[in-house]
CSV table of C-alpha atoms (C1' of nucleotides) in Angstrom, one decimal:
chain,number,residue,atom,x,y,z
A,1,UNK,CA,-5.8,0.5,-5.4
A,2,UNK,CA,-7.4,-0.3,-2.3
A,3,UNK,CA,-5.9,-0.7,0.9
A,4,UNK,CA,-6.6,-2.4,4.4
A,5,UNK,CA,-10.0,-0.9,4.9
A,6,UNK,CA,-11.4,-1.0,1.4
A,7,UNK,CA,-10.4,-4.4,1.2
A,8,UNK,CA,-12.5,-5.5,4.3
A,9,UNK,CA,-14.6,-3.7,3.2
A,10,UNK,CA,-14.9,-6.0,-0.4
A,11,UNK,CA,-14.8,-8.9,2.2
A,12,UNK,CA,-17.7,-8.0,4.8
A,13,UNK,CA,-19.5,-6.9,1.5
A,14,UNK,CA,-18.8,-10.7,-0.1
A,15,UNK,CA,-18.6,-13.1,2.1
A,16,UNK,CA,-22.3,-13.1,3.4
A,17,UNK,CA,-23.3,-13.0,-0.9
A,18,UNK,CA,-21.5,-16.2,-1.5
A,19,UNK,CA,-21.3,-18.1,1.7
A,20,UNK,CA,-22.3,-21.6,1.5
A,21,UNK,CA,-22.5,-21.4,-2.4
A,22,UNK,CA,-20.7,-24.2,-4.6
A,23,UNK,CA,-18.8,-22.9,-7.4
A,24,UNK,CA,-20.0,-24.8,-10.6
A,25,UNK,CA,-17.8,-23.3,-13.5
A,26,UNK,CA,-14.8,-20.8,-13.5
A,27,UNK,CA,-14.7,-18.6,-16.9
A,28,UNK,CA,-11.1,-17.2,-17.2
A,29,UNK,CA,-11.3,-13.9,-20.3
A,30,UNK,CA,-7.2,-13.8,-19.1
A,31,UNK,CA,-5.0,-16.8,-18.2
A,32,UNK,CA,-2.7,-14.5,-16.7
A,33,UNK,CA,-5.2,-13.7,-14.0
A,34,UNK,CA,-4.4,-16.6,-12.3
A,35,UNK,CA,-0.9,-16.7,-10.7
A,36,UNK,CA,-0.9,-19.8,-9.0
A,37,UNK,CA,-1.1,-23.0,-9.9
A,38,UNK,CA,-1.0,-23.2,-13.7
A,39,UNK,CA,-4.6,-22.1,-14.8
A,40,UNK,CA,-5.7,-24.9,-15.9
A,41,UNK,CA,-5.5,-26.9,-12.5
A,42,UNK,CA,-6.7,-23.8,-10.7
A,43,UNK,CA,-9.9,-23.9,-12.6
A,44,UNK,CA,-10.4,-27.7,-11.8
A,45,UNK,CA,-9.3,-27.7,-8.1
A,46,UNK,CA,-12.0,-24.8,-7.7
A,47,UNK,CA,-14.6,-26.0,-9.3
A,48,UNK,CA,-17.1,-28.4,-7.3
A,49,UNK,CA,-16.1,-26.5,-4.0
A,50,UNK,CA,-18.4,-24.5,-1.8
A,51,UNK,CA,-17.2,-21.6,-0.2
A,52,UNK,CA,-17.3,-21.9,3.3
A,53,UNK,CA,-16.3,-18.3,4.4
A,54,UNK,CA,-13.9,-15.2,3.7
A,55,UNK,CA,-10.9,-13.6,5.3
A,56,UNK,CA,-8.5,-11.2,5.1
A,57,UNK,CA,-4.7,-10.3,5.5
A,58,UNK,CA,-3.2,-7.0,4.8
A,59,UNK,CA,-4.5,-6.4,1.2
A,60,UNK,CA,-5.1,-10.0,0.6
A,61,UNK,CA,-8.4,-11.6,0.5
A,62,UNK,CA,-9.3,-15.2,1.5
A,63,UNK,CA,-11.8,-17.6,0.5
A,64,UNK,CA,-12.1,-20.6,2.3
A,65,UNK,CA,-13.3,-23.8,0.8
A,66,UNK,CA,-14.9,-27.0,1.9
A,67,UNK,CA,-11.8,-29.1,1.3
A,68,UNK,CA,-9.6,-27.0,3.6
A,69,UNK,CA,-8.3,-25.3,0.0
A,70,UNK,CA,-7.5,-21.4,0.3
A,71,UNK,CA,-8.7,-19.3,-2.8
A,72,UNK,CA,-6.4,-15.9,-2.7
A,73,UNK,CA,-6.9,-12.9,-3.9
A,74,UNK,CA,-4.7,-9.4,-4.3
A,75,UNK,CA,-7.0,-6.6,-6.0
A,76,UNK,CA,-3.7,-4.3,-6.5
A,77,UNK,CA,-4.5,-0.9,-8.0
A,78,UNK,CA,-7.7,-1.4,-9.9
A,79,UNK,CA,-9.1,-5.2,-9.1
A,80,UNK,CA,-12.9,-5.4,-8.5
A,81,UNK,CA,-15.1,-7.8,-7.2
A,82,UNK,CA,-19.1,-7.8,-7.9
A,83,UNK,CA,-21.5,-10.4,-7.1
A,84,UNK,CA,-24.4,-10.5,-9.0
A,85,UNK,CA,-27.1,-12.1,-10.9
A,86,UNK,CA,-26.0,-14.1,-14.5
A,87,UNK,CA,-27.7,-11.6,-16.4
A,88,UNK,CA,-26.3,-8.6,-14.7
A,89,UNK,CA,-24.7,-6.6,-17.2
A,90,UNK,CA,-21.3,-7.6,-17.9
A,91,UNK,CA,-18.5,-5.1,-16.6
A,92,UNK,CA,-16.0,-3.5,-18.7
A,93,UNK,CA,-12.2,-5.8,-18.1
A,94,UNK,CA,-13.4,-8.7,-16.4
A,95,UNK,CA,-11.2,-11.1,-16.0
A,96,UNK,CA,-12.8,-14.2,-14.1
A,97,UNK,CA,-16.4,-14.9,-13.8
A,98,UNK,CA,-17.3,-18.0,-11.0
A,99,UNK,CA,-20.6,-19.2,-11.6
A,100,UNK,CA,-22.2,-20.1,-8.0
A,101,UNK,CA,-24.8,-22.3,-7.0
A,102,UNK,CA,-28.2,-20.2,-6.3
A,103,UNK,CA,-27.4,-18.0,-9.7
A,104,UNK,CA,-25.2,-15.9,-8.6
A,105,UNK,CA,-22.2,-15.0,-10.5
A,106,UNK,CA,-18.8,-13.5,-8.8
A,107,UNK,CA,-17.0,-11.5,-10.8
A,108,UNK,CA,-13.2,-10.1,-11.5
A,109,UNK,CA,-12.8,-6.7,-12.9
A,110,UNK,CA,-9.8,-5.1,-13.0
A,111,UNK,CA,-8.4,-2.1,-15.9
A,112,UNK,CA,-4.7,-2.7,-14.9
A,113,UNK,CA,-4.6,-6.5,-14.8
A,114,UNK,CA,-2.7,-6.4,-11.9
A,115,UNK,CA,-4.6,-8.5,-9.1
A,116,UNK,CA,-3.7,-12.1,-9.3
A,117,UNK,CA,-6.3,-15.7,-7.6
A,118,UNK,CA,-3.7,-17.8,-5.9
A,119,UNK,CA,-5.3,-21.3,-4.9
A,120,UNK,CA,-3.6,-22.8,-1.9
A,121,UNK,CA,-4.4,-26.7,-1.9
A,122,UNK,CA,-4.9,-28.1,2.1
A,123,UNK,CA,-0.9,-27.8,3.9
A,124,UNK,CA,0.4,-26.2,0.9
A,125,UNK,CA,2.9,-24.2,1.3
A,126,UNK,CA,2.5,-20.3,0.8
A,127,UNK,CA,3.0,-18.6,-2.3
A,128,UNK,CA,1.1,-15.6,-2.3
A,129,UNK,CA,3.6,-13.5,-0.3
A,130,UNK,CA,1.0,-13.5,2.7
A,131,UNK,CA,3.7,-15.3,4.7
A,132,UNK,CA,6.0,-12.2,4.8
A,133,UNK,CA,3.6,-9.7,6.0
A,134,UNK,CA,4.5,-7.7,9.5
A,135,UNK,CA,1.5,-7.5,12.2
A,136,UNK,CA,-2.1,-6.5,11.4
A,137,UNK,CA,-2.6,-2.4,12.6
A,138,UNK,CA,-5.1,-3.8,15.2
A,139,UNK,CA,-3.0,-6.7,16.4
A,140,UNK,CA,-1.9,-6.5,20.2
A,141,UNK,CA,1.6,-7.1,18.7
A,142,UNK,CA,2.2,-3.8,17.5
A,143,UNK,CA,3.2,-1.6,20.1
A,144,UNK,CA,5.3,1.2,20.1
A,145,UNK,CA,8.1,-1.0,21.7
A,146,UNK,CA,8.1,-3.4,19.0
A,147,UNK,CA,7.8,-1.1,16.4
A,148,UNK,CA,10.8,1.0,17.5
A,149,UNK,CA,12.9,-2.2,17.9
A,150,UNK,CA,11.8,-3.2,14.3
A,151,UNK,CA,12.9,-0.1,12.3
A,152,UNK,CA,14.8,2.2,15.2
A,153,UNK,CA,17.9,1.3,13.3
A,154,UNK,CA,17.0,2.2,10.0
A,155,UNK,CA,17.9,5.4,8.4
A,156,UNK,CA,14.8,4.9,5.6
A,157,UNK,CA,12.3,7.4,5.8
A,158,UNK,CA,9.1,6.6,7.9
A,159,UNK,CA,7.2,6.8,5.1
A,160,UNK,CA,9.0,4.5,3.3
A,161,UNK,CA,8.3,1.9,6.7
A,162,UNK,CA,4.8,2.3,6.5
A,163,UNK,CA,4.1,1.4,3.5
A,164,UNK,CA,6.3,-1.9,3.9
A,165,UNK,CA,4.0,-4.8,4.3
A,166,UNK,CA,6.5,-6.4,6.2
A,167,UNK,CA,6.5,-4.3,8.9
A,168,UNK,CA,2.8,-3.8,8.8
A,169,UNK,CA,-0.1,-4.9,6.9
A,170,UNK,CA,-2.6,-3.2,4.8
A,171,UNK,CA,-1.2,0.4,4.6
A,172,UNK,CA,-0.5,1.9,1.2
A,173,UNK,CA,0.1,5.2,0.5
A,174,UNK,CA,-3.0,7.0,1.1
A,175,UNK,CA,-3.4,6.2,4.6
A,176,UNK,CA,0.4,6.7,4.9
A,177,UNK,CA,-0.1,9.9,4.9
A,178,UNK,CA,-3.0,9.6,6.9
A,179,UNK,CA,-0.9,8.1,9.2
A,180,UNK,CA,1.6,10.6,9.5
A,181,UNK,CA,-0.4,13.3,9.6
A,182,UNK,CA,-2.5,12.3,12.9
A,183,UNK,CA,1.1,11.6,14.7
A,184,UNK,CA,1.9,14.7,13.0
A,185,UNK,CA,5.5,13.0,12.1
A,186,UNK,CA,6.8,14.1,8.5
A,187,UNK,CA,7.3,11.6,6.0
A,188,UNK,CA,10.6,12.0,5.0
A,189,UNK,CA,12.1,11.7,9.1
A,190,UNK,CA,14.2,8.9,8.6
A,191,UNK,CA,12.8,6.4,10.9
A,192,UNK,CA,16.0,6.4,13.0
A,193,UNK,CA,15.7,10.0,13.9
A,194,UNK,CA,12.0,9.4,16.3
A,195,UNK,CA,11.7,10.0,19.1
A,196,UNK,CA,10.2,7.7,21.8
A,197,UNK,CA,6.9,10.3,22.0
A,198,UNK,CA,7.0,10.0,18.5
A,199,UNK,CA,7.1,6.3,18.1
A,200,UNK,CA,3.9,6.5,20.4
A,201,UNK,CA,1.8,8.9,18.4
A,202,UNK,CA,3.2,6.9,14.9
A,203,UNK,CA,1.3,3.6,16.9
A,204,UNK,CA,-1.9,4.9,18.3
A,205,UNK,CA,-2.2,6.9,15.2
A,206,UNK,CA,-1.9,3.7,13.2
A,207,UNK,CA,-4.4,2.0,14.8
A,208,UNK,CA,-6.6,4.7,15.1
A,209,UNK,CA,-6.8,6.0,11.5
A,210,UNK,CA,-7.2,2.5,10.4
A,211,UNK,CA,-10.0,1.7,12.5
A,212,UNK,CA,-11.6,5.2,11.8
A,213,UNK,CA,-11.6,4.5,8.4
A,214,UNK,CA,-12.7,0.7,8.4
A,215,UNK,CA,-15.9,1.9,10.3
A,216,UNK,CA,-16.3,4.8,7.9
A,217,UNK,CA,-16.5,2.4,4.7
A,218,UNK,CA,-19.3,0.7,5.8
A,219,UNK,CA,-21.0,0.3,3.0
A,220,UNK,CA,-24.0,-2.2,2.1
A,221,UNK,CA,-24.1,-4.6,-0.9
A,222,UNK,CA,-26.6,-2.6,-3.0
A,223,UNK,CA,-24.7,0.6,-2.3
A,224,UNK,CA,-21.6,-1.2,-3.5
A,225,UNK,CA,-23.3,-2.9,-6.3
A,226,UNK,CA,-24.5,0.4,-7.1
A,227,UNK,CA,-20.8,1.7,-7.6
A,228,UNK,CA,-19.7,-0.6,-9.7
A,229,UNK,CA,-17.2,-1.9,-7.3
A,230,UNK,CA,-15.4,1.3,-6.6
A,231,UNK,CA,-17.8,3.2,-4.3
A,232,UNK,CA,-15.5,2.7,-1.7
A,233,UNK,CA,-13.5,5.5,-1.9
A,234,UNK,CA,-14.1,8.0,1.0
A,235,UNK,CA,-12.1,11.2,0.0
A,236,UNK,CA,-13.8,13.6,2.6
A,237,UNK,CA,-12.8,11.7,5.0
A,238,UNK,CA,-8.9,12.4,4.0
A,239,UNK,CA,-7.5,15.1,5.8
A,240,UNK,CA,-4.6,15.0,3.7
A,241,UNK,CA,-4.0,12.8,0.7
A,242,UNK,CA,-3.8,14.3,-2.7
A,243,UNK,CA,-5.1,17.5,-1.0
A,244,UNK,CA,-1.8,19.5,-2.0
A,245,UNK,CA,-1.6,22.8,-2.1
A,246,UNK,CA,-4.9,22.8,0.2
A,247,UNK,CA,-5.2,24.2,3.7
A,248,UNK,CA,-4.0,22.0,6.7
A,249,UNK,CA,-7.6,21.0,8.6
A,250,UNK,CA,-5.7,21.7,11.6
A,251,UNK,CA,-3.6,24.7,11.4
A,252,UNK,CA,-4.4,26.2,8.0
A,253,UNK,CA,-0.6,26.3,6.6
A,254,UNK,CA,-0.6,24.8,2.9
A,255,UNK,CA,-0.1,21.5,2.6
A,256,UNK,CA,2.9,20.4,0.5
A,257,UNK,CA,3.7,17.7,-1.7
A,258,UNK,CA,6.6,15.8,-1.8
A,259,UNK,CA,8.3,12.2,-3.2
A,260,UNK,CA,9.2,9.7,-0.5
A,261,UNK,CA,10.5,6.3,-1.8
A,262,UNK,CA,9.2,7.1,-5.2
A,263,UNK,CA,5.4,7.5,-4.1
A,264,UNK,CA,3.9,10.7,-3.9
A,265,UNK,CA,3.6,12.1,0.1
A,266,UNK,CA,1.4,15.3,0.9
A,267,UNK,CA,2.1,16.8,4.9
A,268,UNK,CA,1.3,19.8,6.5
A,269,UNK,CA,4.5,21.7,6.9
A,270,UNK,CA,4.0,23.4,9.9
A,271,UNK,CA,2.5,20.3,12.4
A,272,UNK,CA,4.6,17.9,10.7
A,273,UNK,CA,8.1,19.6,11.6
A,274,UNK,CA,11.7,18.5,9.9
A,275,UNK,CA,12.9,17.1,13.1
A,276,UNK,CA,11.9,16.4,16.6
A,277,UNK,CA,11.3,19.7,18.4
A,278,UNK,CA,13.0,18.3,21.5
A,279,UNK,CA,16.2,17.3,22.2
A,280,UNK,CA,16.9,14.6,19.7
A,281,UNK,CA,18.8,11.8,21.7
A,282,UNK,CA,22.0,12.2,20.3
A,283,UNK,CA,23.8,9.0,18.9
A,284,UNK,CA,27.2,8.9,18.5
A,285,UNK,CA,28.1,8.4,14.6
A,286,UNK,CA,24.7,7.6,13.6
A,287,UNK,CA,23.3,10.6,11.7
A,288,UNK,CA,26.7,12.8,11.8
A,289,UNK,CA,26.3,13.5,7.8
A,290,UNK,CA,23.4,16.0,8.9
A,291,UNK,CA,25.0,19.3,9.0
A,292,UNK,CA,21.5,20.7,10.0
A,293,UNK,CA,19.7,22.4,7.9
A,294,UNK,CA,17.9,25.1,9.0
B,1,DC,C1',20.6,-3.6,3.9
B,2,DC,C1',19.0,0.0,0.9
B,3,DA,C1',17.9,3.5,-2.7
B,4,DA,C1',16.9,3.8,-7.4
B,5,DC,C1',15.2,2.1,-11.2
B,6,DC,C1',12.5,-1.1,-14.2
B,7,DC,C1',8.4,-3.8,-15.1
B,8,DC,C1',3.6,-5.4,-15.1
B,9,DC,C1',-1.1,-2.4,-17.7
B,10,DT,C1',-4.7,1.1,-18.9
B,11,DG,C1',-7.0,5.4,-18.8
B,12,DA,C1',-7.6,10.1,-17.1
B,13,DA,C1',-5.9,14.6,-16.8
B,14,DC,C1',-3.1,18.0,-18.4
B,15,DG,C1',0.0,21.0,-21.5
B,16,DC,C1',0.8,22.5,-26.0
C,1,DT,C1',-9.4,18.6,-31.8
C,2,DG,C1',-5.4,16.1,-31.5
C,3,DC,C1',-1.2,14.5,-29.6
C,4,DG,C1',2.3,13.6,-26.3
C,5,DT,C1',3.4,13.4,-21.4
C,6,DT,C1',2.7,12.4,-16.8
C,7,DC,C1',0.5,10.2,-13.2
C,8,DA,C1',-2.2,6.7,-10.5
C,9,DG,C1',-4.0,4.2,-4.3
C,10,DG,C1',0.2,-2.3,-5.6
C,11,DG,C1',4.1,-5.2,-5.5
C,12,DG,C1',8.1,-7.8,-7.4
C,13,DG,C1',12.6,-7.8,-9.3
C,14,DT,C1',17.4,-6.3,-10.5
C,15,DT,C1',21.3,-3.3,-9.9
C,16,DG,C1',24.9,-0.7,-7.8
DNA sequence: CCAACCCCCTGAACGC
DNA sequence: TGCGTTCAGGGGGTTG
């Protein structure tokens, strides 16, 4: 479930909890948890290391160990990740427990059993998909430029773009439309169809509502605790996800729902027009299908 | 290259 | 109350 900010989130929450610890046993409740290598050998290459720090790329989450080993981890739609005492209550799902040095357990929850632990021995090549992903939303890469020279071609709908981790990392559906909304772009424009203003506002606004909302979930490891895991969630903060039907924040029209590349996409109708208001720079060919429809 | 569909799972919310 | 349906924020795979 969570996306680029929850997930640093998890990280900037973790990483100062298990820093420096050794981890002395791995308990796997599901084999399957573990997509890479075969389970067994993931439990022994892990065990006896100490983790020496945490990262993070797109949705992914990194833990480096002492032997120049990568631990990796995708939470998906549900995965949690706790740190806490050996006698801490145990959670509901869990799916890995890593006993640490200093008695302190970490712990994998997750109701849909779709996160998977990768372990990436030293110079191993990549199998965790990390390879593929497009640019980080904060990296100096992503310009408007680049990003209308990636997709600027492509007849997909911008939506659809976004929430390709090879274009760009970390997005997923709600910030999507969080996305689109602040460049006020709708998310069924195929991405063909933008405009150079338009590619603009979709690259600030990507970089903007990301960092907004990285510095929003700033939470602190008893808060977090607290939740369970899952107090990460900032819904006031969404102007428009899974508010359908509400008013727009900004003009009051009703927002409207709609299915984009099979996920479901709320915009505001009325600051999120159809098409560019301006003169679209007409291509010769490119679009003709589009009668226009008014 | 791309849309559409299926799959991996479980639980909450909703309609009848 | 009970039961069936639909949906969910991720991603990988196949097909046409």
């Amino acid at each position: 479930m969570p996306e680029l900010p929850e997930v640093e989130m998890v990280k900037n929450v973790t990483a100062p909890q298990i820093r420096g610890r050794r981890i002395e046993k791995v308990a796997l409740e599901r084999r399957d948890v573990i997509a890479h290598p075969a389970p067994d050998d993931f439990v022994e290459l892990v065990t006896g290391r100490a983790v020496t720090g945490m990262g993070r790329r797109g949705k992914f989450l990194r833990f480096f160990l002492d032997d120049g080993a990568e631990m990796v981890l995708h939470l998906r739609m549900t995965g949690r990740l706790l740190v806490v005492p050996p006698e801490f209550p145990a959670e509901k799902h869990t799916r890995a427990v890593f006993s640490l040095s200093g008695r302190l357990q970490l712990r994998f929850a997750d109701l849909r059993r779709f996160g998977r632990f990768w372990l990436l021995q030293k110079g191993e090549k990549d199998c965790t998909g990390m390879d593929k992903l497009g640019p980080e939303p904060f990296d100096a890469g992503l310009t408007s430029v680049w990003l209308k020279e990636r997709l600027g071609a492509s007849r997909r709908a911008v939506k659809t773009c976004l929430l390709d981790q090879r274009v760009v990392a970390g997005i997923g559906n709600i910030y999507g439309d969080e996305i689109l909304f602040a460049a006020r772009i709708r998310p069924t424009r195929a991405a063909s169809s933008l405009s150079r203003p338009e590619w603009e506002r979709l690259t600030r606004a990507i970089r903007e509502v990301m960092r907004f909302h990285v510095e929003q979930i700033d939470v602190s490891a008893e808060e977090f605790l607290r939740g369970r895991g899952t107090e990460y969630r900032n819904t006031p903060l969404l102007k428009v996800y899974g508010r359908d039907g509400d008013p727009c924040p900004v003009c009051g029209a009703t927002l409207q729902r709609a299915v984009v590349g099979g996920r479901s996409s709320v915009f505001c109708p009325r600051c999120q027009k159809r098409r560019e208001t301006k003169v679209p720079s007409l291509r010769q060919g490119a679009a003709e299908k589009m009668k226009d429809v008014r």
